Coordinates of C-alpha atoms in Angstrom, one line a residue:
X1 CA 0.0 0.0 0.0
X2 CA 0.7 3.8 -0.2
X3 CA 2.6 4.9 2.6
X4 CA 1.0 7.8 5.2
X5 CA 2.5 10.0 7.3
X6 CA 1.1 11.4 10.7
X7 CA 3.1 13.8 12.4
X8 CA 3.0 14.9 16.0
X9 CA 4.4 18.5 17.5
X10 CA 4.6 18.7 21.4
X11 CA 4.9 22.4 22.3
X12 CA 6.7 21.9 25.9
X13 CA 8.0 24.9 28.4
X14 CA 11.6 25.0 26.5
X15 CA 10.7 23.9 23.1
X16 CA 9.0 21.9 20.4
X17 CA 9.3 18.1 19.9
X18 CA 7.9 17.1 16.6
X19 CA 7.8 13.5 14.7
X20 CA 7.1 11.9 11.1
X21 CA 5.1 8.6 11.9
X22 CA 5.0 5.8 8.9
X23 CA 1.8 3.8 9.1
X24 CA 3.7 1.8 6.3
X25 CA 6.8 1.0 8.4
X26 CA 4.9 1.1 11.9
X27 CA 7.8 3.3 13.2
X28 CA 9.0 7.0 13.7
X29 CA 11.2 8.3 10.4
X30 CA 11.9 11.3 11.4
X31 CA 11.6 13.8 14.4
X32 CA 13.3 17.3 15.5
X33 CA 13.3 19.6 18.2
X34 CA 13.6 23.2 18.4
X35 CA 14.1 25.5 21.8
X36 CA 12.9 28.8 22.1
X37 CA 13.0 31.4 25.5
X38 CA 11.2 31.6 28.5
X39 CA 10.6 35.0 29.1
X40 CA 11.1 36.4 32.6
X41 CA 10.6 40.3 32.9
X42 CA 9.4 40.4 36.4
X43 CA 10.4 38.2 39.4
X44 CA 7.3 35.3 39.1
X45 CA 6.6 35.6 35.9
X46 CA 7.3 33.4 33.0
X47 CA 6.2 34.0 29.3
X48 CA 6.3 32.6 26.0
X49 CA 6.6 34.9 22.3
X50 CA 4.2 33.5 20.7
X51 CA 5.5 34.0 17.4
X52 CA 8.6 31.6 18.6
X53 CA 6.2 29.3 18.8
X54 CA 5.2 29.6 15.5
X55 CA 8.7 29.8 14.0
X56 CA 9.7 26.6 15.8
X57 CA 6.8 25.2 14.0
X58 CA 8.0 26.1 10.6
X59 CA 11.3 25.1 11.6
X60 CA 10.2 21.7 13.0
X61 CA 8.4 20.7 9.5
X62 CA 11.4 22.3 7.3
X63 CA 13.4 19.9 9.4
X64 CA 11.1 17.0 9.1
X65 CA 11.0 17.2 4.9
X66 CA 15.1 17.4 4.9
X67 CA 15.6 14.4 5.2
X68 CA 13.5 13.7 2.0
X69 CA 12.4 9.8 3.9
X70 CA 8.9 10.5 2.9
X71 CA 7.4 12.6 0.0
X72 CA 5.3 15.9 1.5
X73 CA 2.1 14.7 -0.7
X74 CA 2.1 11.3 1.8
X75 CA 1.6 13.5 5.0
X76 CA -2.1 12.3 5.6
X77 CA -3.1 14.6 9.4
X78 CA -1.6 16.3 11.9
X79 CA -2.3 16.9 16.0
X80 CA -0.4 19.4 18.6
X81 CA -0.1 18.9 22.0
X82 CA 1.2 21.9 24.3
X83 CA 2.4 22.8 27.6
X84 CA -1.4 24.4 29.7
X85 CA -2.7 26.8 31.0
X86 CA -1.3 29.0 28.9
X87 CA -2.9 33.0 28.5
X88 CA -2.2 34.5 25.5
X89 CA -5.3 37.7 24.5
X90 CA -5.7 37.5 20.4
X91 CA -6.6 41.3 19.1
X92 CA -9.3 41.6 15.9
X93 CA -6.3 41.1 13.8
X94 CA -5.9 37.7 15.1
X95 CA -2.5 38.7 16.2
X96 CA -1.4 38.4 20.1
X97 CA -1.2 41.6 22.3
X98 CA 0.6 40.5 24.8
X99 CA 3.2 37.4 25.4
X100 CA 1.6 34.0 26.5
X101 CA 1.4 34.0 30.3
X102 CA 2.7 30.1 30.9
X103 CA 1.5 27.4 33.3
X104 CA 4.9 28.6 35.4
X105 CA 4.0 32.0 36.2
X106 CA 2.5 33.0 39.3
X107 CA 1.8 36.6 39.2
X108 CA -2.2 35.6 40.0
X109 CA -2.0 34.8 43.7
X110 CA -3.8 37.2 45.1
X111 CA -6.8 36.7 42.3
X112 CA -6.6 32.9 42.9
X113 CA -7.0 33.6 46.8
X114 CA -9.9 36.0 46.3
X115 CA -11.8 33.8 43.6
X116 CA -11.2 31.1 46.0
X117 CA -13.0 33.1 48.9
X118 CA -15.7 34.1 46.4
X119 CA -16.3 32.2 44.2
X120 CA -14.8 28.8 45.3
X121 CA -18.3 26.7 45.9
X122 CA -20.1 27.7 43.1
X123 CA -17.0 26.6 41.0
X124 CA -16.2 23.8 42.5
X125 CA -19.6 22.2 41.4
X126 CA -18.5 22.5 37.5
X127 CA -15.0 22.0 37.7
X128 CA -13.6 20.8 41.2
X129 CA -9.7 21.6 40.4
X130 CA -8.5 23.5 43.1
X131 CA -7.9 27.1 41.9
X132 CA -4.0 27.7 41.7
X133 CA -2.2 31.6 40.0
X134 CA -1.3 29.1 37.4
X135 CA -4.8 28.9 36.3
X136 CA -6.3 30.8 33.2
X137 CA -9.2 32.1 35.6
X138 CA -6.6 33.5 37.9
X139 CA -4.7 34.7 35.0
X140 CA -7.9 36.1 33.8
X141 CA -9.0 38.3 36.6
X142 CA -5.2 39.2 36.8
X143 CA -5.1 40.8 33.2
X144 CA -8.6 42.4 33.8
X145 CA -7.2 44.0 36.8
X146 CA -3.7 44.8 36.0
X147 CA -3.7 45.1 32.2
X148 CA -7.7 46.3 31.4
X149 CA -6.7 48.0 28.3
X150 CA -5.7 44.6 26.4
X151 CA -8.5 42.6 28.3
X152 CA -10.7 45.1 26.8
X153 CA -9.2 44.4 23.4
X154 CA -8.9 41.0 23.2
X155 CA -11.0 38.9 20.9
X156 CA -9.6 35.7 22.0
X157 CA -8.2 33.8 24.6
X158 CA -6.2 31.0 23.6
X159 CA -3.6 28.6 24.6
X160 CA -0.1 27.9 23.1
X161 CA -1.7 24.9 20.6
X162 CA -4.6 26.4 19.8
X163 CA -3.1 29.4 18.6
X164 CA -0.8 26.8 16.2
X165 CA -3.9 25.4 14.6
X166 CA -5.8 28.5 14.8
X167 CA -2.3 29.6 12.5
X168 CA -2.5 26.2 10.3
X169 CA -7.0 26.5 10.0
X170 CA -8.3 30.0 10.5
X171 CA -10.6 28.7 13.6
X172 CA -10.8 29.1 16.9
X173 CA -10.8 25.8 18.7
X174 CA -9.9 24.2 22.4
X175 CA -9.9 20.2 22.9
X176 CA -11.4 19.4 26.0
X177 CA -8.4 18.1 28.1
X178 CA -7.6 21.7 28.1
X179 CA -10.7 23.2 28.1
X180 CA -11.0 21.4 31.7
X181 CA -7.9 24.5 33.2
X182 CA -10.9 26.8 32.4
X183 CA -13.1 26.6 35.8
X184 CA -15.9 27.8 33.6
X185 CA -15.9 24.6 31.8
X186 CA -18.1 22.2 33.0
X187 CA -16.8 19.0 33.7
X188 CA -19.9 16.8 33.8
X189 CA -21.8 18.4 30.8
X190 CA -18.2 18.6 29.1
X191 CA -19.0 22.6 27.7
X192 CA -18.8 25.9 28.7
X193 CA -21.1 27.1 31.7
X194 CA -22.7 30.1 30.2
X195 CA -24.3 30.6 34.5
X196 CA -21.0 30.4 35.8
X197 CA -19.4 32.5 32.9
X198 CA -22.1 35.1 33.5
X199 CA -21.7 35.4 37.3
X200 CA -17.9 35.6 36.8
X201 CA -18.5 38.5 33.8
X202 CA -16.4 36.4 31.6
X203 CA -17.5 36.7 28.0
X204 CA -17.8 33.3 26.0
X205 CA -17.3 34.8 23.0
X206 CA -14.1 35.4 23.8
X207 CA -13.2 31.6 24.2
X208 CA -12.3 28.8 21.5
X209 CA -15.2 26.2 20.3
X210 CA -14.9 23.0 22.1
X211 CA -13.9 19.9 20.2
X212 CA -12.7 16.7 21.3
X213 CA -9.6 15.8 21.1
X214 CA -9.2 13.5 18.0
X215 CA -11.5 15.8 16.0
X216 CA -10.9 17.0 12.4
X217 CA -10.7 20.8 13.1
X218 CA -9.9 21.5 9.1
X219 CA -7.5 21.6 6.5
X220 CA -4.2 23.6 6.6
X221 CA -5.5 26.9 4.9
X222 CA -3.4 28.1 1.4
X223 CA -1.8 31.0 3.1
X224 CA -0.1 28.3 6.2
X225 CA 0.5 25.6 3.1
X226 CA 2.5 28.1 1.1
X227 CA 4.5 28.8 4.2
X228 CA 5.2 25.8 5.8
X229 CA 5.7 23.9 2.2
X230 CA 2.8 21.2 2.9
X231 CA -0.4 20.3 0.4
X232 CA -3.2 21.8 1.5
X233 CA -5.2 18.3 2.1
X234 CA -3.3 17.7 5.1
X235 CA -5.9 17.3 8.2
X236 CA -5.5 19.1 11.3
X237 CA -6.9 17.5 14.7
X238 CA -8.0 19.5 17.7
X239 CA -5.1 18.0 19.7
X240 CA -5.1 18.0 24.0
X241 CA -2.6 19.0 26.4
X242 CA 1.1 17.6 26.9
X243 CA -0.1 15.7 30.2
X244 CA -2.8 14.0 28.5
X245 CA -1.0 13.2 25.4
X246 CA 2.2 11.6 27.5
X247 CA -0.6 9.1 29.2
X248 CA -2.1 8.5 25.9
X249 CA 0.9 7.3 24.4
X250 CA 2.1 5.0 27.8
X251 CA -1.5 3.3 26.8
X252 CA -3.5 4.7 30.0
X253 CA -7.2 3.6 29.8
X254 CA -9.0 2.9 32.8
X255 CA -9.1 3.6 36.3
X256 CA -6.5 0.8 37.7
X257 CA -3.3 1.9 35.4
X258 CA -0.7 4.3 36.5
X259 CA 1.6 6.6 34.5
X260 CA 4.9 7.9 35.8
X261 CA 6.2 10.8 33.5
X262 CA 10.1 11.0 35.4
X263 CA 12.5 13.6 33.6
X264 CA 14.1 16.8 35.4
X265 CA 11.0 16.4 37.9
X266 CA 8.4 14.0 37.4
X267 CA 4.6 13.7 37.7
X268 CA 2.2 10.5 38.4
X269 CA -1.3 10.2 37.1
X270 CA -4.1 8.2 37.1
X271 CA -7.8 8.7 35.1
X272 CA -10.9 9.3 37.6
X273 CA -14.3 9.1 35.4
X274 CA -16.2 12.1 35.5
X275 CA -19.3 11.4 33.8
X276 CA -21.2 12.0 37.6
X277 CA -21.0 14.8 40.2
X278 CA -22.2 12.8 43.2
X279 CA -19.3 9.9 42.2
X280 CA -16.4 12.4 40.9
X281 CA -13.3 12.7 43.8
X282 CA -10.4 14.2 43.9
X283 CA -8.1 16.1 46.1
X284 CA -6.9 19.4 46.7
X285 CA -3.0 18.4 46.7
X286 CA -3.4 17.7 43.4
X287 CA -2.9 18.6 39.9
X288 CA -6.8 18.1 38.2
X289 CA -7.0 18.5 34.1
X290 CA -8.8 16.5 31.8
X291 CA -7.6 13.0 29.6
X292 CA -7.5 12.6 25.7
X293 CA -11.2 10.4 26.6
X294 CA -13.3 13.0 27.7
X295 CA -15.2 11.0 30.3
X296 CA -12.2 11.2 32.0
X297 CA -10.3 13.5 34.3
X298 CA -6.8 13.3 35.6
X299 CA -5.6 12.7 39.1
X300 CA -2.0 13.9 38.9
X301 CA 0.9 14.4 41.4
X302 CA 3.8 16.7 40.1
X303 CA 7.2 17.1 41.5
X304 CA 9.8 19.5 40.9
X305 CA 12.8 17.3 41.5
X306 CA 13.8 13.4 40.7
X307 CA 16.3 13.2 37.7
X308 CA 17.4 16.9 38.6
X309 CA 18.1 16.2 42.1
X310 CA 20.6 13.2 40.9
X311 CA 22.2 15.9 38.4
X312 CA 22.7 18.3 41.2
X313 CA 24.8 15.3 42.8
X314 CA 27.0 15.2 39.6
X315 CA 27.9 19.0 39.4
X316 CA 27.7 19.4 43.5
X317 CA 30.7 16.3 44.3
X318 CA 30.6 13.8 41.5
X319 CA 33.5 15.1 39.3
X320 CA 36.0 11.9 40.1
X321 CA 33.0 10.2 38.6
X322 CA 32.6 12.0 36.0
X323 CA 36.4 11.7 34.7
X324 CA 36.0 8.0 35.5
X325 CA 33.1 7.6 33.1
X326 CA 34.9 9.8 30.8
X327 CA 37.5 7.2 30.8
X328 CA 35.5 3.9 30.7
X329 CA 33.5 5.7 27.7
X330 CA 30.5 5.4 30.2
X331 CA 27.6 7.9 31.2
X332 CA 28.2 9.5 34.3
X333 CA 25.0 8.6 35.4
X334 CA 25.4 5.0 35.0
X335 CA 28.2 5.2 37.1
X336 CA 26.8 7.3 39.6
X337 CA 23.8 4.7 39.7
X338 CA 26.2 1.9 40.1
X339 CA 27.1 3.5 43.5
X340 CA 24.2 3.4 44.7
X341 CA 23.7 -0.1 44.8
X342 CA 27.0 -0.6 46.8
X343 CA 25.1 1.4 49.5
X344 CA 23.0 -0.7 51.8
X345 CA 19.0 -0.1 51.6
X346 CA 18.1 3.1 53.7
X347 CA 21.5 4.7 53.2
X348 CA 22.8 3.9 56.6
X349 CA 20.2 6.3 58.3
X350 CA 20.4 8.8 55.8
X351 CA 16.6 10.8 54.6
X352 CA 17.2 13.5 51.5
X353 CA 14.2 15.8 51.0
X354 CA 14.7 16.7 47.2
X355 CA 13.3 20.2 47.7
X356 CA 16.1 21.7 45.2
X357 CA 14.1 24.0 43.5
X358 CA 10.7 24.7 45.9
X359 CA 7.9 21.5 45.3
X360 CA 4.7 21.0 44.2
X361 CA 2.5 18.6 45.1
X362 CA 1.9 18.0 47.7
X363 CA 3.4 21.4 50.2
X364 CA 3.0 23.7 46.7
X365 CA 5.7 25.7 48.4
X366 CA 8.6 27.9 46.4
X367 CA 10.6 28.4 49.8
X368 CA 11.2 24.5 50.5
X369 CA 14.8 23.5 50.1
X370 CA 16.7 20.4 49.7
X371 CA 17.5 18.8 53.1
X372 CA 20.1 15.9 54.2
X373 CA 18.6 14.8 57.8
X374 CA 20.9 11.6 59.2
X375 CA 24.3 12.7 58.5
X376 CA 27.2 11.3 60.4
X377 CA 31.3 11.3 60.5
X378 CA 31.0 8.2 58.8
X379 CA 28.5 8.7 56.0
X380 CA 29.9 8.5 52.8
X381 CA 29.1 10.0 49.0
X382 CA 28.2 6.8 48.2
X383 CA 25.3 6.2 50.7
X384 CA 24.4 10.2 49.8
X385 CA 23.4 9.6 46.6
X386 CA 21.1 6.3 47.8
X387 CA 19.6 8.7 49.9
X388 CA 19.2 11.1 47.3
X389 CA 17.6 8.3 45.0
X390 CA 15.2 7.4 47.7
X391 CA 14.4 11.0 48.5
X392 CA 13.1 11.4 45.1
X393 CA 11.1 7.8 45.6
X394 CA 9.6 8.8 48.7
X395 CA 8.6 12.0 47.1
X396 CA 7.0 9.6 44.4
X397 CA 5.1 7.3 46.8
X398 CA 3.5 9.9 49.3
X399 CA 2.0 11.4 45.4
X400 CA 1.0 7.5 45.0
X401 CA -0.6 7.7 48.5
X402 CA -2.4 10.8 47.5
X403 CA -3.5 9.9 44.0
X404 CA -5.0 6.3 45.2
X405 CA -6.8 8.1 48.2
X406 CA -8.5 10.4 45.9
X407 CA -8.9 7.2 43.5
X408 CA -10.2 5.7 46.8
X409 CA -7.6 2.6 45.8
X410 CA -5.4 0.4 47.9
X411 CA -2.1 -0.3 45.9
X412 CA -2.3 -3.9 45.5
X413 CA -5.6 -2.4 43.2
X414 CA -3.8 -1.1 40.8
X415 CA -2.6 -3.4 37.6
X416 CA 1.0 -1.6 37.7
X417 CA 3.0 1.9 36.5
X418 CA 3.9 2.7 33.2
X419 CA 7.3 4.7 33.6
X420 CA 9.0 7.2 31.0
X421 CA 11.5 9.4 31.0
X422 CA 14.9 9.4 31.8
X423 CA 16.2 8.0 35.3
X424 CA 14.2 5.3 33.6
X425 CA 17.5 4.2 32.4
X426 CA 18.5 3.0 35.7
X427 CA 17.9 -0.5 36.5
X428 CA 18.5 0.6 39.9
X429 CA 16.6 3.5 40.0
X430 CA 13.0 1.3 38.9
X431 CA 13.9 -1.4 41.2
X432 CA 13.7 0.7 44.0
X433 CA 10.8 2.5 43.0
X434 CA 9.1 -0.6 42.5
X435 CA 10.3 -1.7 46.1
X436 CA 9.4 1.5 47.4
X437 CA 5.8 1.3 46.1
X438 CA 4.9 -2.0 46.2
X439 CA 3.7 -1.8 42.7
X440 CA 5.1 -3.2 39.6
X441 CA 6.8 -1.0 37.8
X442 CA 7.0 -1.2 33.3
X443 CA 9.3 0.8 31.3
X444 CA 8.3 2.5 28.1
X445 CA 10.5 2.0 25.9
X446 CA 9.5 5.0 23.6
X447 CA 11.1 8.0 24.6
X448 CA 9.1 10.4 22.1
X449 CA 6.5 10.9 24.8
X450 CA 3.5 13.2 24.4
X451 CA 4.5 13.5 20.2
X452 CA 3.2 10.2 19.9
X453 CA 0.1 10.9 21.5
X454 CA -0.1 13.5 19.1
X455 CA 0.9 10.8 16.2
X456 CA -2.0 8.5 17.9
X457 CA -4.5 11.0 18.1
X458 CA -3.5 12.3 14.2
X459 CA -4.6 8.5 12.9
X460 CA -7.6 8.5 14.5
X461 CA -9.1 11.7 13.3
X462 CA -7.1 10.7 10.0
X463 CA -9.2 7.2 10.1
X464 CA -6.2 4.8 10.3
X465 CA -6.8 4.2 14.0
X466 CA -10.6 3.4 14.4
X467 CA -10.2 4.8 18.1
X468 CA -7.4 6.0 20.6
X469 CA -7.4 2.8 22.4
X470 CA -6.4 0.8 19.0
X471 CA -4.0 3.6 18.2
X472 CA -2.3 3.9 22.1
X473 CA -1.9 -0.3 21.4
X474 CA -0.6 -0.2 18.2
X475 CA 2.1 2.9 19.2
X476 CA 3.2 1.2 22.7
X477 CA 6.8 -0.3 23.0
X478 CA 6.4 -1.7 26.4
X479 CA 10.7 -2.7 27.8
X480 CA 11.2 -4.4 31.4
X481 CA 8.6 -5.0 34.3
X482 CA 10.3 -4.3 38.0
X483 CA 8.7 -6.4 40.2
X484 CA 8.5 -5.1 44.3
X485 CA 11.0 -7.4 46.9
X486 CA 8.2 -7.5 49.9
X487 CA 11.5 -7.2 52.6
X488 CA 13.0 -4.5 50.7
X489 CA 9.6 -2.5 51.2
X490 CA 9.6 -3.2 54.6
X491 CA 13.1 -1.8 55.0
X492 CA 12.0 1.4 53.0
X493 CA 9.5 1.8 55.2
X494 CA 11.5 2.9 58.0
X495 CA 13.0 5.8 56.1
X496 CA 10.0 7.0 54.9
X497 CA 8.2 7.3 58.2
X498 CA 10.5 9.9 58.6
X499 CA 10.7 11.7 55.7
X500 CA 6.9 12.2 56.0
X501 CA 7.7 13.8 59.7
X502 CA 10.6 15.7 58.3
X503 CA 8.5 17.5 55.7
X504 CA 5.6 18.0 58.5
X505 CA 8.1 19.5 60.7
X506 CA 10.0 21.8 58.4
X507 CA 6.8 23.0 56.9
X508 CA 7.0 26.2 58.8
X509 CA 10.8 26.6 58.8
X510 CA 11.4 26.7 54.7
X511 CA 9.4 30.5 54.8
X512 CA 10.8 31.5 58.1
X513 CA 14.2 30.7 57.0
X514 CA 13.9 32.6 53.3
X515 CA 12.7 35.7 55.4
X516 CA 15.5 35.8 57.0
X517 CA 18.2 35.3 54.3
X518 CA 16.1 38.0 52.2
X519 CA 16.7 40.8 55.1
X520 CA 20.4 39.8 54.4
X521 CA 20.4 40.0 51.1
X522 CA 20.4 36.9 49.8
X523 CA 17.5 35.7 48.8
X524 CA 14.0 36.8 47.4
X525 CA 10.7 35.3 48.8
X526 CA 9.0 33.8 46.7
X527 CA 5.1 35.5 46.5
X528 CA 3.2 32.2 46.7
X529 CA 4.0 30.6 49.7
X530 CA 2.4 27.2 51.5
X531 CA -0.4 28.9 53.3
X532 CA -1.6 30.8 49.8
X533 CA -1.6 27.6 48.3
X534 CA -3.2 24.8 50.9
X535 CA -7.6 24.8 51.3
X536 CA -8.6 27.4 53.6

């Protein structure tokens, strides 16, 4: 047969992952990447230009017809996945007036806090998420307050994909994974709440047509053909958010599977049905946005540490290791995880808290630090980085805890974790995780991630794939299963006893302690701090 090509783009916080997928050769011919800037003007804020979203888009397809390993006339649809919630004010011209205001700025914390006090029940019965400044509403009421004169202007709200395929279509569309960041999005009737959006004065004009996911948006118009050097029949889906796309592609369906997304931090998620109001749960400590299957919502614990925690090691004392591997033509890492396992389990008394860089779920606080608790005269670097290894699985397992409490789950419930991402490399690493658990742990062995959600996602509104299930199946490269060692988990059970009271009892002590190295001088405060972001 004729061969087809599906390609994915994954608009992430640093850059743009995109892929060529060959229904032909059942395998990815081609992919690129392409960074462009976070934008920092103020202290917590973060932006994106989002005309370098755009160019890395052009650049990412120039890159993907190079090669010349598939002809431009077999590209048959493509899907976009991005980074959420995302704030970007389109003007009558359809062109942006402002930059994108990014999941990662936190300007909003005050209009979180006070939509929260006002408005927090009446939301909560459309779209339970716990409000946080990251969200559009906060962003919302922040640019109404702050900014009026381009509120007042706008046209449009988008995010950072659907501005792409308002860019490749002409239309103004939202999937409903991410539709689910807008509190004014009902849930359970999976559209807009023209009540809510009333009481709130938020005009639904303003905001994109819902769609699900795998749905056929248009063609790319003749103006974005021209451009980007495609044929004009090529299909466009709606597309979903990066998080929904990365459990997509790990094949996460129903209620007992578990995805681990581990990288520079690292996130785990499971699907809770929301087809009911009186049977929907979730939790405050947690991340809640909506799944590629609209009936679904995800329960989702993110951390800000795992694999960088393990690279602050390297750069902090690991630099005979790194020569070493230099020398043995080895990764440093693999070294580095070969250490650990000469450490005995628990680290001879030895808890890390991986706070490196603030955490998220479940404190949510910016002040928190990283902490070595157990030290003695004879600890050793060896047993430090086990400690730090477990830290990060500790961290990982109280999110577990949290996500299968709101899934109202015991572990030995749930069918096992599908694991991506770097540290996933580690034999090691997974082994202890697993142990850690108690819950099987399986590698993925595709590393393209949320792009071949996209891929996935592209085939079904293309027809290949009759649904997402079929096209999740047919995508997933499933590696090694890491079983849990029941003695082992008792061991690690000691340790994390008391990284749980270490966290409880330094709670108060990570803001304390930033106030008083800010009247030296030394450090800033951050603006959101664990009391603006726990329930009231």
């Amino acid at each position: 047969m004729d061969d087809k090509i599906l390609m994915g783009f994954d608009f992430g916080t640093n850059g743009v992952k995109a892929v060529a997928y060959s229904v032909k050769q059942e395998k990815v011919v081609m992919s690129a990447y392409k960074s462009y800037p976070v934008v920092t003007p103020y202290k917590n804020q973060a932006e994106h230009i989002p005309k370098e979203w755009w160019n890395a888009f052009v650049w990412c397809i120039g890159k993907l017809l190079a090669e010349n390993t598939f002809q431009k006339d077999q590209v048959s649809a493509l899907c976009v996945s991005s980074h959420t919630p995302t704030l970007t004010p389109i003007g009558e011209d359809g062109e942006p007036l402002m930059n994108g205001m990014i999941w990662a700025d936190g300007r909003a914390v005050s209009e979180s806090l006070e939509l929260r006090r006002d408005y927090g029940e009446e939301i909560a019965l459309v779209n339970p998420a716990f409000i946080r400044p990251y969200h559009i509403i906060s962003k919302l009421f922040w640019l109404k307050k702050h900014k009026k004169d381009i509120y007042d202007r706008a046209v449009m709200f988008l995010d950072c994909s659907n501005y792409i395929t308002y860019r490749l279509t002409s239309r103004f569309t939202i999937d409903r994974s991410m539709a689910t960041n807008y509190h004014f999005y009902n849930i359970f009737e999976k559209k807009w709440d023209s009540g809510l959006a009333e009481k709130l004065q938020i005009d639904l004009e303003c905001f994109p047509e819902v769609c699900d996911c795998n749905e056929v948006i248009g063609c790319i118009t003749e103006e974005a053909a021209q451009e980007l050097g495609l044929p004009k029949h090529i299909l466009v889906a709606a597309g979903a958010s990066d998080t929904a796309m990365a459990a997509l592609s790990a094949g996460i369906f129903n209620t007992n599977q578990m995805a681990y997304s581990c990288g520079t931090g690292s996130s785990v998620v499971m699907l809770r049905e929301c087809t009911e109001r009186e049977t929907y749960k979730t939790d405050d400590r947690l991340i809640t946005i909506g799944y590629a299957d609209k009936d679904y919502m995800m329960n989702i614990g993110v951390m800000s540490n795992t694999g960088g925690a393990f690279k602050w090691m390297k750069e902090a004392v690991c630099d005979m290791e790194t020569l070493c591997a230099v020398t043995l033509h080895k990764d440093v890492f693999t070294v580095m995880s070969d250490y650990v396992t000469e450490a005995p389990i628990g680290a001879n008394g030895i808890v890390f808290l991986p706070y490196l860089a603030g955490e998220l779920s479940p404190i949510y606080n910016p002040n928190a630090r990283g902490v070595f608790f157990g030290l003695s005269g004879t600890s050793t670097k060896k047993e430090m980085l086990r400690a730090v290894m477990e830290g990060t699985c500790y961290a990982v397992r109280q999110n577990v805890d949290i996500v299968l409490d709101a899934q109202e789950m015991k572990p030995d419930a749930v069918e096992g974790i599908v694991a991506t991402g770097g540290p996933c490399k580690s034999s090691a690493w997974m082994q202890m995780l697993s142990d850690i658990l108690g819950i099987p742990v399986t590698i993925q062995e595709n590393t393209e991630g949320a792009a071949i959600g996209d891929v996935v996602v592209a085939g079904c509104a293309a027809g290949i794939f009759s649904n997402l299930k079929e096209g999740a199946e047919k995508m997933k490269t499933i590696g090694r299963t890491y079983l849990p060692d029941p003695e082992n988990q008792r061991q690690y059970e000691i340790n994390y006893k008391t990284y749980c009271e270490l966290q409880k009892c330094l709670l108060p002590c990570f803001d304390s302690h930033m106030l008083r190295q800010k009247s030296r001088g030394t450090y800033q405060l951050e603006e959101e701090t664990y009391e603006d972001c726990v329930h009231r």
